[in-house]
Coordinates of C-alpha atoms (C1' of nucleotides) in Angstrom, one line a residue:
Chain P
X23 CA 45.7 155.9 47.4
X24 CA 46.7 152.4 48.3
X25 CA 44.8 149.2 47.3
X26 CA 44.3 145.8 48.6
X27 CA 46.6 144.4 45.9
X28 CA 49.3 146.7 47.2
X29 CA 48.9 145.3 50.7
X30 CA 48.9 141.8 49.3
X31 CA 52.2 142.5 47.6
X32 CA 53.6 143.9 50.8
X33 CA 52.7 140.9 52.9
X34 CA 53.9 138.6 50.1
X35 CA 57.2 140.4 50.2
X36 CA 57.3 139.9 54.0
X37 CA 56.6 136.2 53.5
X38 CA 59.0 135.5 50.7
X39 CA 61.9 137.8 51.6
X40 CA 62.7 139.1 48.1
X41 CA 60.7 141.0 45.6
X42 CA 61.5 138.4 42.9
X43 CA 60.0 135.6 44.9
X44 CA 57.0 137.6 45.9
X45 CA 56.4 138.7 42.3
X46 CA 56.7 135.0 41.3
X47 CA 54.2 134.0 43.9
X48 CA 51.7 136.6 42.8
X49 CA 52.3 136.0 39.1
X50 CA 53.3 139.6 38.4
X51 CA 56.5 141.2 37.1
X52 CA 58.9 142.4 39.8
X53 CA 59.2 146.0 38.5
X54 CA 55.6 146.1 39.5
X55 CA 56.4 145.1 43.1
X56 CA 59.3 147.6 43.2
X57 CA 56.9 150.3 42.2
X58 CA 54.3 149.2 44.7
X59 CA 56.7 149.2 47.6
X60 CA 57.7 152.7 46.6
X61 CA 54.1 153.7 46.4
X62 CA 53.2 152.3 49.8
X63 CA 56.2 153.9 51.4
X64 CA 55.3 157.2 49.9
X65 CA 51.7 156.8 50.9
X66 CA 52.6 156.1 54.5
X67 CA 55.1 159.0 54.4
X68 CA 57.6 157.0 56.5
X69 CA 60.6 154.7 55.8
X70 CA 59.5 151.1 55.6
X71 CA 62.5 149.6 54.0
X72 CA 66.3 149.4 54.3
X73 CA 67.6 149.5 50.8
X74 CA 71.1 148.6 49.5
X75 CA 71.9 148.6 45.8
X76 CA 70.4 145.2 45.1
X77 CA 68.8 144.3 48.4
X78 CA 65.6 145.6 50.0
X79 CA 64.5 144.7 53.5
X80 CA 61.7 145.7 55.9
X81 CA 62.7 147.8 58.8
X82 CA 60.9 147.9 62.1
X83 CA 58.3 150.3 60.8
X84 CA 57.8 148.1 57.8
X85 CA 57.2 145.1 59.9
X86 CA 54.6 147.0 61.8
X87 CA 53.0 148.0 58.6
X88 CA 53.0 144.3 57.4
X89 CA 51.4 143.3 60.7
X90 CA 48.6 145.8 60.2
X91 CA 48.3 145.0 56.5
X92 CA 47.5 141.4 57.5
X93 CA 44.8 142.7 59.8
X94 CA 43.3 144.8 57.0
X95 CA 43.3 141.9 54.6
X96 CA 41.8 139.6 57.2
X97 CA 39.0 142.1 57.7
X98 CA 38.4 142.3 54.0
X99 CA 38.3 138.5 53.6
X100 CA 36.0 138.4 56.6
X101 CA 33.8 140.9 54.9
X102 CA 33.5 138.8 51.8
X103 CA 32.9 135.6 53.7
X104 CA 30.3 137.1 56.0
X105 CA 28.3 138.9 53.3
X106 CA 28.2 135.8 51.0
X107 CA 27.3 133.6 54.0
X108 CA 24.5 136.0 55.0
X109 CA 23.2 136.0 51.4
X110 CA 23.3 132.3 51.3
X111 CA 21.5 132.0 54.6
X112 CA 18.6 134.0 53.1
X113 CA 18.2 131.3 50.5
X114 CA 18.6 128.4 52.9
X115 CA 15.9 126.6 54.9
X116 CA 17.5 125.0 57.9
X117 CA 15.8 121.8 59.0
X118 CA 16.8 119.9 62.2
X119 CA 15.4 116.6 63.3
X120 CA 15.8 114.4 66.3
X121 CA 15.7 111.3 64.0
X122 CA 16.5 110.7 60.3
X123 CA 13.2 109.3 59.1
X124 CA 11.1 112.4 59.3
X125 CA 13.7 114.2 57.1
X126 CA 13.1 111.8 54.3
X127 CA 9.6 113.2 54.0
X128 CA 9.9 116.8 55.0
X129 CA 13.0 117.6 52.9
X130 CA 11.4 116.6 49.6
X131 CA 8.2 118.5 50.5
X132 CA 10.1 121.7 51.2
X133 CA 12.3 121.2 48.2
X134 CA 9.3 121.0 46.0
X135 CA 7.6 124.0 47.5
X136 CA 10.7 126.2 47.5
X137 CA 12.7 125.1 44.5
X138 CA 14.9 128.2 44.7
X139 CA 16.0 127.6 48.3
X140 CA 18.8 125.5 49.5
X141 CA 17.9 123.0 52.1
X142 CA 20.2 122.3 55.0
X143 CA 19.1 119.3 57.1
X144 CA 20.8 117.8 60.1
X145 CA 20.2 115.7 63.2
X146 CA 20.2 117.3 66.6
X147 CA 19.1 116.8 70.2
X148 CA 15.5 117.6 71.1
X149 CA 16.4 120.6 73.3
X150 CA 19.0 121.9 70.9
X151 CA 16.4 122.0 68.1
X152 CA 13.9 123.9 70.2
X153 CA 16.6 126.3 71.2
X154 CA 17.6 126.8 67.5
X155 CA 14.1 127.4 66.4
X156 CA 13.6 129.9 69.2
X157 CA 16.8 131.7 68.0
X158 CA 15.7 131.6 64.4
X159 CA 18.8 129.6 63.5
X160 CA 16.6 126.7 62.6
X161 CA 13.5 127.2 60.5
X162 CA 11.9 123.9 60.8
X163 CA 12.4 121.5 63.7
X164 CA 11.2 117.9 64.2
X165 CA 11.0 117.0 67.9
X166 CA 9.6 114.2 70.0
X167 CA 7.3 116.1 72.3
X168 CA 4.7 118.8 71.6
X169 CA 6.1 122.3 72.2
X170 CA 3.9 124.7 74.0
X171 CA 6.1 127.8 73.8
X172 CA 4.0 130.7 72.6
X173 CA 6.7 131.9 70.2
X174 CA 6.7 128.5 68.4
X175 CA 4.3 127.0 66.1
X176 CA 3.8 123.2 66.7
X177 CA 1.8 120.4 65.2
X178 CA 2.0 116.6 65.1
X179 CA 3.7 115.4 61.9
X180 CA 4.2 111.7 61.6
X181 CA 4.7 108.6 63.8
X182 CA 7.4 106.0 63.9
X183 CA 7.1 102.5 65.5
X184 CA 10.1 100.4 66.2
X185 CA 10.3 96.7 65.5
X186 CA 13.1 94.2 66.1
X187 CA 14.1 91.8 63.4
X188 CA 15.3 88.5 64.8
X189 CA 16.5 85.4 63.0
X190 CA 13.8 82.7 62.9
X191 CA 15.6 80.4 65.4
X192 CA 16.1 83.2 68.0
X193 CA 15.2 82.1 71.6
X194 CA 12.8 84.9 72.3
X195 CA 10.6 83.8 69.3
X196 CA 9.9 80.4 70.9
X197 CA 6.4 81.5 72.2
X198 CA 5.7 83.4 68.9
X199 CA 5.1 86.7 70.8
X200 CA 3.0 89.4 69.1
X201 CA 5.2 92.1 70.6
X202 CA 8.3 92.5 72.7
X203 CA 9.7 94.9 75.3
X204 CA 13.2 96.3 75.4
X205 CA 13.8 94.1 78.5
X206 CA 13.0 91.0 76.4
X207 CA 15.9 91.7 74.0
X208 CA 18.2 93.4 76.4
X209 CA 21.5 91.5 76.4
X210 CA 21.3 90.3 72.8
X211 CA 23.9 92.0 70.6
X212 CA 22.6 93.9 67.6
X213 CA 23.5 95.4 64.3
X214 CA 22.9 99.2 64.3
X215 CA 23.0 102.0 61.8
X216 CA 24.8 105.1 63.0
X217 CA 23.3 108.6 62.9
X218 CA 20.0 107.5 64.2
X219 CA 19.3 110.6 66.3
X220 CA 17.5 109.9 69.5
X221 CA 17.0 106.1 68.6
X222 CA 20.7 105.6 69.3
X223 CA 20.5 106.9 72.8
X224 CA 17.2 105.1 73.4
X225 CA 18.5 101.7 72.5
X226 CA 21.7 102.0 74.5
X227 CA 19.7 103.2 77.5
X228 CA 17.0 100.6 77.3
X229 CA 19.3 97.7 76.5
X230 CA 22.4 98.3 78.7
X231 CA 23.4 94.7 78.6
X232 CA 23.5 94.6 74.8
X233 CA 26.4 95.5 72.6
X234 CA 25.9 97.2 69.3
X235 CA 27.8 96.6 66.1
X236 CA 27.6 100.1 64.5
X237 CA 27.9 100.6 60.7
X238 CA 27.5 103.9 59.0
X239 CA 27.9 103.1 55.3
X240 CA 24.6 101.9 53.7
X241 CA 26.1 99.2 51.5
X242 CA 28.3 97.8 54.1
X243 CA 25.4 97.7 56.5
X244 CA 23.3 95.6 54.0
X245 CA 26.3 93.4 53.5
X246 CA 26.5 92.8 57.3
X247 CA 22.7 92.1 57.4
X248 CA 23.0 89.4 54.7
X249 CA 26.0 87.7 56.2
X250 CA 25.0 87.6 59.9
X251 CA 22.1 86.6 62.0
X252 CA 22.4 89.5 64.4
X253 CA 19.1 91.2 65.2
X254 CA 18.5 94.6 63.5
X255 CA 15.9 97.3 64.1
X256 CA 13.3 98.5 61.5
X257 CA 10.4 100.9 61.8
X258 CA 7.3 101.6 59.9
X259 CA 9.3 104.4 58.1
X260 CA 12.5 102.5 57.7
X261 CA 12.4 99.0 56.3
X262 CA 14.9 96.9 54.2
X263 CA 14.5 94.8 51.2
X264 CA 13.4 91.2 51.9
X265 CA 16.5 89.8 50.2
X266 CA 18.8 91.7 52.7
X267 CA 16.8 90.5 55.7
X268 CA 18.4 87.1 55.7
X269 CA 15.1 85.5 56.9
X270 CA 14.7 87.6 60.0
X271 CA 11.2 87.9 61.6
X272 CA 9.9 91.4 62.7
X273 CA 8.3 91.8 66.1
X274 CA 7.0 95.2 67.2
X275 CA 8.4 96.8 70.4
X276 CA 5.5 97.5 72.6
X277 CA 7.4 99.9 74.9
X278 CA 5.8 103.4 74.5
X279 CA 9.3 104.9 74.1
X280 CA 9.6 102.9 70.9
X281 CA 6.5 104.4 69.4
X282 CA 6.8 108.1 68.9
X283 CA 4.9 110.9 67.3
X284 CA 7.1 113.5 65.8
X285 CA 6.1 117.2 66.0
X286 CA 6.9 119.9 63.5
X287 CA 8.0 123.2 65.1
X288 CA 8.9 126.5 63.6
X289 CA 9.1 130.2 64.6
X290 CA 5.7 132.0 64.5
X291 CA 7.1 134.6 62.1
X292 CA 7.8 131.8 59.6
X293 CA 4.9 130.4 57.6
X294 CA 6.7 127.4 56.2
X295 CA 5.0 125.1 58.6
X296 CA 1.5 126.3 58.1
X297 CA 1.3 126.8 54.4
X298 CA 3.8 124.3 53.1
X299 CA 3.4 121.2 55.1
X300 CA -0.4 120.7 55.1
X301 CA -2.0 117.7 56.8
X302 CA -2.8 116.3 53.4
X303 CA 0.9 116.3 52.5
X304 CA 1.8 114.7 55.8
X305 CA -0.7 111.9 55.2
X306 CA 0.7 111.4 51.7
X307 CA 4.1 111.2 53.1
X308 CA 3.2 108.4 55.5
X309 CA 1.5 106.3 52.9
Chain Q
X22 CA 39.0 143.7 42.6
X23 CA 37.5 146.2 45.0
X24 CA 39.3 149.2 46.4
X25 CA 39.2 151.3 49.6
X26 CA 37.6 154.1 47.7
X27 CA 34.8 151.8 46.6
X28 CA 34.2 150.9 50.3
X29 CA 34.2 154.6 51.1
X30 CA 31.6 155.2 48.5
X31 CA 29.5 152.4 49.8
X32 CA 29.6 153.7 53.4
X33 CA 29.0 157.2 52.2
X34 CA 25.9 156.0 50.4
X35 CA 24.7 154.2 53.5
X36 CA 25.3 157.4 55.5
X37 CA 23.6 159.8 53.1
X38 CA 20.8 157.7 51.7
X39 CA 21.1 158.7 48.1
X40 CA 23.8 158.4 45.5
X41 CA 23.6 162.1 44.6
X42 CA 24.3 163.2 48.2
X43 CA 27.0 160.6 48.6
X44 CA 28.7 161.8 45.4
X45 CA 28.4 165.4 46.6
X46 CA 30.0 164.5 49.9
X47 CA 32.9 162.7 48.2
X48 CA 33.3 165.3 45.5
X49 CA 32.8 162.9 42.7
X50 CA 30.2 162.6 39.9
X51 CA 27.2 160.3 40.7
X52 CA 27.6 158.2 37.6
X53 CA 30.8 157.1 39.3
X54 CA 29.0 156.0 42.4
X55 CA 26.4 154.2 40.3
X56 CA 29.2 152.3 38.7
X57 CA 30.9 151.6 41.9
X58 CA 27.8 150.2 43.5
X59 CA 27.4 147.9 40.5
X60 CA 31.0 146.8 40.7
X61 CA 30.8 146.1 44.4
X62 CA 27.6 144.1 44.0
X63 CA 29.2 142.2 41.1
X64 CA 32.4 141.6 43.1
X65 CA 30.5 140.2 46.1
X66 CA 28.4 138.2 43.8
X67 CA 25.2 138.8 45.8
X68 CA 22.3 141.3 45.8
X69 CA 23.1 144.3 48.0
X70 CA 20.5 146.8 46.7
X71 CA 16.8 147.0 46.0
X72 CA 16.5 149.1 42.8
X73 CA 13.5 150.8 41.5
X74 CA 13.7 153.0 38.4
X75 CA 15.0 156.1 40.1
X76 CA 15.6 154.8 43.6
X77 CA 18.3 152.6 45.1
X78 CA 18.4 151.2 48.6
X79 CA 20.5 148.8 50.6
X80 CA 18.9 145.5 51.4
X81 CA 19.7 143.4 54.5
X82 CA 22.8 141.9 52.8
X83 CA 23.9 145.4 51.8
X84 CA 23.6 146.6 55.3
X85 CA 25.7 143.7 56.4
X86 CA 28.3 144.7 53.8
X87 CA 28.3 148.3 55.0
X88 CA 28.9 147.1 58.5
X89 CA 31.9 145.1 57.5
X90 CA 33.1 147.8 55.1
X91 CA 33.3 150.1 58.1
X92 CA 35.4 147.6 59.9
X93 CA 37.8 147.2 57.0
X94 CA 38.1 151.0 56.7
X95 CA 38.7 151.3 60.4
X96 CA 41.4 148.7 60.2
X97 CA 43.0 150.6 57.3
X98 CA 42.9 153.9 59.2
X99 CA 44.3 152.1 62.2
X100 CA 47.1 150.8 60.1
X101 CA 48.0 154.3 58.9
X102 CA 47.9 155.8 62.3
X103 CA 49.9 153.0 64.0
X104 CA 52.6 153.0 61.4
X105 CA 53.0 156.7 61.5
X106 CA 52.9 156.8 65.2
X107 CA 55.5 154.0 65.4
X108 CA 57.8 155.9 63.0
X109 CA 57.4 159.0 65.0
X110 CA 58.2 157.1 68.3
X111 CA 61.5 156.1 66.7
X112 CA 62.4 159.8 66.3
X113 CA 61.2 160.7 69.8
X114 CA 63.1 160.8 73.1
X115 CA 60.7 160.5 76.0
X116 CA 61.8 162.3 79.1
X117 CA 59.9 162.0 82.4
X118 CA 60.7 163.9 85.5
X119 CA 59.3 164.0 89.1
X120 CA 59.9 167.8 89.1
X121 CA 60.0 170.5 86.5
X122 CA 63.5 172.0 87.1
X123 CA 65.6 169.2 85.9
X124 CA 63.8 169.2 82.6
X125 CA 65.0 172.8 82.0
X126 CA 68.5 171.4 81.9
X127 CA 68.2 168.0 80.4
X128 CA 65.9 168.8 77.6
X129 CA 68.2 171.4 76.0
X130 CA 71.1 169.1 76.4
X131 CA 69.3 166.3 74.6
X132 CA 67.9 168.6 72.0
X133 CA 71.5 169.8 71.2
X134 CA 72.9 166.3 71.1
X135 CA 70.0 164.9 69.0
X136 CA 68.9 167.7 66.7
X137 CA 66.9 165.3 64.5
X138 CA 64.9 163.8 67.4
X139 CA 61.7 165.0 68.8
X140 CA 61.7 165.5 72.6
X141 CA 58.7 164.6 74.6
X142 CA 59.0 165.7 78.3
X143 CA 56.4 165.4 81.0
X144 CA 56.0 165.2 84.8
X145 CA 55.2 161.9 86.4
X146 CA 55.3 160.1 89.7
X147 CA 58.6 158.5 90.9
X148 CA 57.3 155.0 90.6
X149 CA 55.5 155.6 87.4
X150 CA 58.8 156.9 85.8
X151 CA 60.8 153.8 86.9
X152 CA 58.0 151.6 85.6
X153 CA 58.1 153.4 82.2
X154 CA 61.8 153.2 81.9
X155 CA 61.6 149.5 82.7
X156 CA 59.1 149.1 79.9
X157 CA 61.0 151.2 77.5
X158 CA 58.2 153.7 77.1
X159 CA 60.4 156.3 78.8
X160 CA 64.0 156.7 77.6
X161 CA 65.3 159.2 80.2
X162 CA 63.8 159.4 83.7
X163 CA 64.6 161.8 86.5
X164 CA 63.7 160.5 89.9
X165 CA 64.3 161.3 93.5
X166 CA 66.1 158.2 94.7
X167 CA 68.9 156.1 93.3
X168 CA 67.6 153.2 91.3
X169 CA 69.3 149.9 92.0
X170 CA 67.6 147.7 89.4
X171 CA 70.1 145.8 87.3
X172 CA 68.2 146.6 84.1
X173 CA 68.4 150.3 84.7
X174 CA 71.3 152.7 84.4
X175 CA 71.3 155.3 87.2
X176 CA 73.5 158.2 88.2
X177 CA 73.1 161.4 90.3
X178 CA 72.3 164.4 88.1
X179 CA 71.6 167.6 89.9
X180 CA 70.4 168.8 93.3
X181 CA 67.6 171.2 94.2
X182 CA 67.3 173.1 97.5
X183 CA 64.1 174.7 98.6
X184 CA 63.8 178.1 100.2
X185 CA 60.8 180.0 101.5
X186 CA 60.6 183.7 100.6
X187 CA 58.8 185.7 103.3
X188 CA 57.9 189.4 103.4
X189 CA 60.4 191.3 105.6
X190 CA 57.9 191.8 108.5
X191 CA 56.8 188.2 108.7
X192 CA 56.6 186.9 112.3
X193 CA 59.0 183.9 111.7
X194 CA 61.8 186.3 110.7
X195 CA 61.9 188.0 114.1
X196 CA 64.9 186.0 115.3
X197 CA 66.6 186.3 111.9
X198 CA 66.8 182.5 111.5
X199 CA 69.5 181.1 109.1
X200 CA 67.1 178.3 108.1
X201 CA 63.6 177.1 108.7
X202 CA 61.8 173.8 108.9
X203 CA 58.4 173.0 107.4
X204 CA 56.8 173.0 110.8
X205 CA 58.0 176.7 111.3
X206 CA 55.9 177.8 108.3
X207 CA 53.1 175.3 108.6
X208 CA 49.9 177.2 108.9
X209 CA 50.9 180.2 106.8
X210 CA 49.2 180.4 103.5
X211 CA 51.4 180.5 100.4
X212 CA 51.4 181.3 96.7
X213 CA 52.3 178.2 94.7
X214 CA 52.9 177.4 91.1
X215 CA 51.1 174.4 89.8
X216 CA 52.7 171.5 87.9
X217 CA 55.5 171.2 90.4
X218 CA 55.7 167.4 90.4
X219 CA 56.6 165.9 93.8
X220 CA 57.1 169.4 95.3
X221 CA 53.4 169.9 95.3
X222 CA 52.7 166.7 97.2
X223 CA 55.6 167.5 99.6
X224 CA 54.4 170.9 100.5
X225 CA 50.8 169.8 101.2
X226 CA 52.0 166.9 103.2
X227 CA 54.5 168.8 105.4
X228 CA 52.3 171.9 105.8
X229 CA 48.8 170.4 106.3
X230 CA 47.6 173.5 108.2
X231 CA 48.5 175.9 105.3
X232 CA 46.4 176.7 102.4
X233 CA 47.9 177.2 98.9
X234 CA 46.8 179.7 96.3
X235 CA 47.7 177.9 93.2
X236 CA 48.4 179.7 89.9
X237 CA 49.5 178.0 86.7
X238 CA 50.0 180.9 84.3
X239 CA 53.5 182.3 84.5
X240 CA 52.6 186.0 84.0
X241 CA 49.7 185.8 86.4
X242 CA 51.9 184.2 89.0
X243 CA 54.4 187.1 88.8
X244 CA 51.5 189.5 89.0
X245 CA 50.3 187.8 92.2
X246 CA 53.8 187.9 93.6
X247 CA 54.1 191.6 93.1
X248 CA 50.7 192.5 94.5
X249 CA 50.7 190.3 97.6
X250 CA 52.8 189.6 100.6
X251 CA 52.1 185.9 100.6
X252 CA 55.1 183.7 101.1
X253 CA 56.4 181.9 98.0
X254 CA 58.9 179.1 97.4
X255 CA 62.1 179.3 95.4
X256 CA 64.9 176.9 94.8
X257 CA 68.5 177.1 93.7
X258 CA 67.3 176.1 90.2
X259 CA 64.1 178.2 90.2
X260 CA 64.4 181.8 91.2
X261 CA 62.5 185.0 90.3
X262 CA 63.6 188.5 89.3
X263 CA 64.2 190.7 92.2
X264 CA 61.6 193.2 91.0
X265 CA 58.9 190.5 91.2
X266 CA 59.9 189.5 94.7
X267 CA 58.2 192.4 96.3
X268 CA 60.9 192.6 99.0
X269 CA 60.6 189.1 100.2
X270 CA 63.5 187.5 102.1
X271 CA 64.7 184.0 101.3
X272 CA 65.3 181.5 104.0
X273 CA 66.5 177.9 103.2
X274 CA 64.3 175.0 104.4
X275 CA 66.6 172.8 106.4
X276 CA 64.4 169.8 106.2
X277 CA 66.2 167.0 104.3
X278 CA 63.0 166.4 102.3
X279 CA 63.4 169.9 100.9
X280 CA 66.9 169.2 99.7
X281 CA 67.0 166.6 97.0
X282 CA 69.4 165.0 94.6
X283 CA 67.8 164.1 91.3
X284 CA 68.9 160.9 89.6
X285 CA 69.0 160.2 85.9
X286 CA 67.8 156.7 84.9
X287 CA 67.5 155.0 81.6
X288 CA 67.3 151.5 80.2
X289 CA 70.6 149.7 79.9
X290 CA 70.1 149.2 76.1
X291 CA 70.0 153.0 75.6
X292 CA 73.2 154.9 75.7
X293 CA 71.7 158.3 76.0
X294 CA 72.5 158.6 79.6
X295 CA 76.1 157.5 79.4
X296 CA 77.3 159.3 76.4
X297 CA 75.1 162.4 76.2
X298 CA 74.8 163.7 79.7
X299 CA 78.3 163.6 81.1
X300 CA 79.1 164.8 84.6
X301 CA 80.8 167.8 83.1
X302 CA 77.6 168.8 81.3
X303 CA 75.7 168.4 84.5
X304 CA 78.0 170.8 86.4
X305 CA 77.7 173.2 83.6
X306 CA 74.0 173.0 83.8
X307 CA 74.0 173.8 87.4
X308 CA 76.1 176.9 87.1
Chain W
dT16 C1' 9.3 170.4 37.1
dG17 C1' 12.9 168.9 40.0
dA18 C1' 15.2 165.0 42.0
dT19 C1' 17.2 160.6 41.3
dC20 C1' 19.4 156.9 39.0
dT21 C1' 21.2 154.7 34.6
dT22 C1' 23.5 154.5 30.1
dA23 C1' 26.6 156.1 26.5
dC24 C1' 30.7 158.2 25.0
dG25 C1' 35.2 160.3 24.6
dT26 C1' 39.3 161.3 27.1
dT27 C1' 42.8 160.8 30.3
dT28 C1' 45.8 158.5 33.1
dA29 C1' 47.4 155.0 36.1
dG30 C1' 49.5 150.7 36.0
dC31 C1' 51.4 146.8 33.8
dG32 C1' 55.1 144.2 31.4
dT33 C1' 59.3 144.2 28.5
dA34 C1' 63.8 145.5 28.3
dA35 C1' 67.9 147.5 29.7
dC36 C1' 70.9 148.7 33.5
dA37 C1' 73.4 148.5 38.0
dA38 C1' 75.2 146.2 41.9
dT39 C1' 76.3 142.3 44.7
dA40 C1' 77.8 137.7 46.4
Chain Z
dT26 C1' 77.9 134.6 36.5
dA27 C1' 73.6 134.4 38.6
dT28 C1' 70.6 136.9 41.4
dT29 C1' 68.4 141.0 42.8
dG30 C1' 66.5 145.5 42.6
dT31 C1' 65.8 150.0 39.9
dT32 C1' 64.8 152.8 35.8
dA33 C1' 62.9 153.8 31.3
dC34 C1' 59.5 153.2 27.8
dG35 C1' 55.4 152.1 25.3
dC36 C1' 51.0 150.3 25.5
dT37 C1' 46.6 148.9 27.2
dA38 C1' 42.7 149.1 29.9
dA39 C1' 40.3 150.9 33.6
dA40 C1' 38.0 154.8 35.4
dC41 C1' 36.5 159.4 35.4
dG42 C1' 33.4 163.2 34.0
dT43 C1' 30.1 165.2 30.7
dA44 C1' 26.0 164.7 28.5
dA45 C1' 21.8 162.6 27.5
dG46 C1' 17.9 159.7 28.8
dA47 C1' 14.3 157.5 31.8
dT48 C1' 11.4 157.5 35.8
dC49 C1' 9.0 159.1 39.8
dA50 C1' 6.9 162.4 43.1

DNA sequence: TGATCTTACGTTTAGCGTAACAATA
DNA sequence: TATTGTTACGCTAAACGTAAGATCA
């Protein structure tokens, strides 16, 4: 019989041109490769090589064999990868959220309840999340609107309220407003974190006249906060330390779109949502 | 590392349900299979089985592994088959003809010149043959019309002339004609061999009012000849023994379509046609 | 009690590397 | 002479089957 190693040696020979180089590359002696080529040829029962006294080359049939050997090896590698990936997926809870803040609460909750499981969390669009939960790709989704699909569990989870933080001398603060609307601040440029999920789209849609200075890195963002007077956004779930705020004053955004209730969704055959994330836990998370 | 045998054992276990039955089917001891399943599991590094004390079953991951193992084994089998087939194709001369008679001459010629080669001869349509020669699938083609394609060698090979053999008292023989046309015999039913290539189509097209009693088997055809007075066809290349003819009289068919010159064609990169089948050989073949 | 899987043990053998050899450029 | 491929030899380690043991229906 023939082995995967044999095929590896064959393809290595095809790649490197000589038995010596192939042996080198595979860290084996070249008598071994000589033997293996003989074995393979005998096993196939056909001529695969043109041999002169100190030279061996693939013939047409040999090239055909190499071509197929690559396919076999690919299939084998694919097998390993797929099986391991499948096994890993069994130990992984996939969480997708339309905004980052809910993840800060749900992920530790799940991690505590399922210490053996890997948690995979990511941001995604609302519709995409629902689709993934429906397909079973995503186990726990966090979306903006209640989901009424019969195959999907849904419950309210947590709410997030947006405020704008303006420097004390900012024109819109002249009348000391208790709240603002997007249109009041539209046109003023802002500092913005990246990877904000739906918040990002919302701000750009509601403040088309504004430009946003986007920063992904946490430290650099704080650096920018301290050294500029550009407005920034905070929420009840996402605040910054006072010393980074550079004296800014927070005013809530009254617009309903800036005050959302996140909903937890999951497939009905999964009990993660019902048993793991109890209302009590949610409350605790908010506090 | 893992081997093809290991994968065979895995799939055998999946097929048969127990290690004992799988071992039986593969003619090995079942401790061997126990070991192999362990090895495979260890090699994958994931759980593939649910084990109780005297029972072992595939789990979901295991079924995934089996699925992929089948693919790998298929790829391996495909490799063996393809390489052997390719090797065989190198030792095979493929001959395609639009009629059987030329094959009776060309095949022995080629067999004599290339004793190490396998000959594969078959009937095919004129256009199909040209296509196959163009693609290199067919090495030597025998067609009805000269081929002018620059990539194809072509030369006249041999001619075949059709005659009809009628019982002596047949009405169309009353004026003792030197030759006949298809229309003269259209409407009379005939005995016909099958697998006649283009002759078959020709007769049916030119004699739409006739019905043909078709017989493939050689002995049975002769039996029918002896025991009936139905007209039959012969050619200069294909005659029958006088005792089988049952007194029939041969009259040539004058129609040009019934008198053809076959042409040999082959790819220009193949010298079979030029060096092997010389004009002298062809003449000899006709005699 | 029969069927199934696992573990232990002894033997065989397949396969590896070292070394020596032969041929070529 | 350096490079390449083949052959010969001795050793190791992997793998097999037999036998014995454990568990379940």
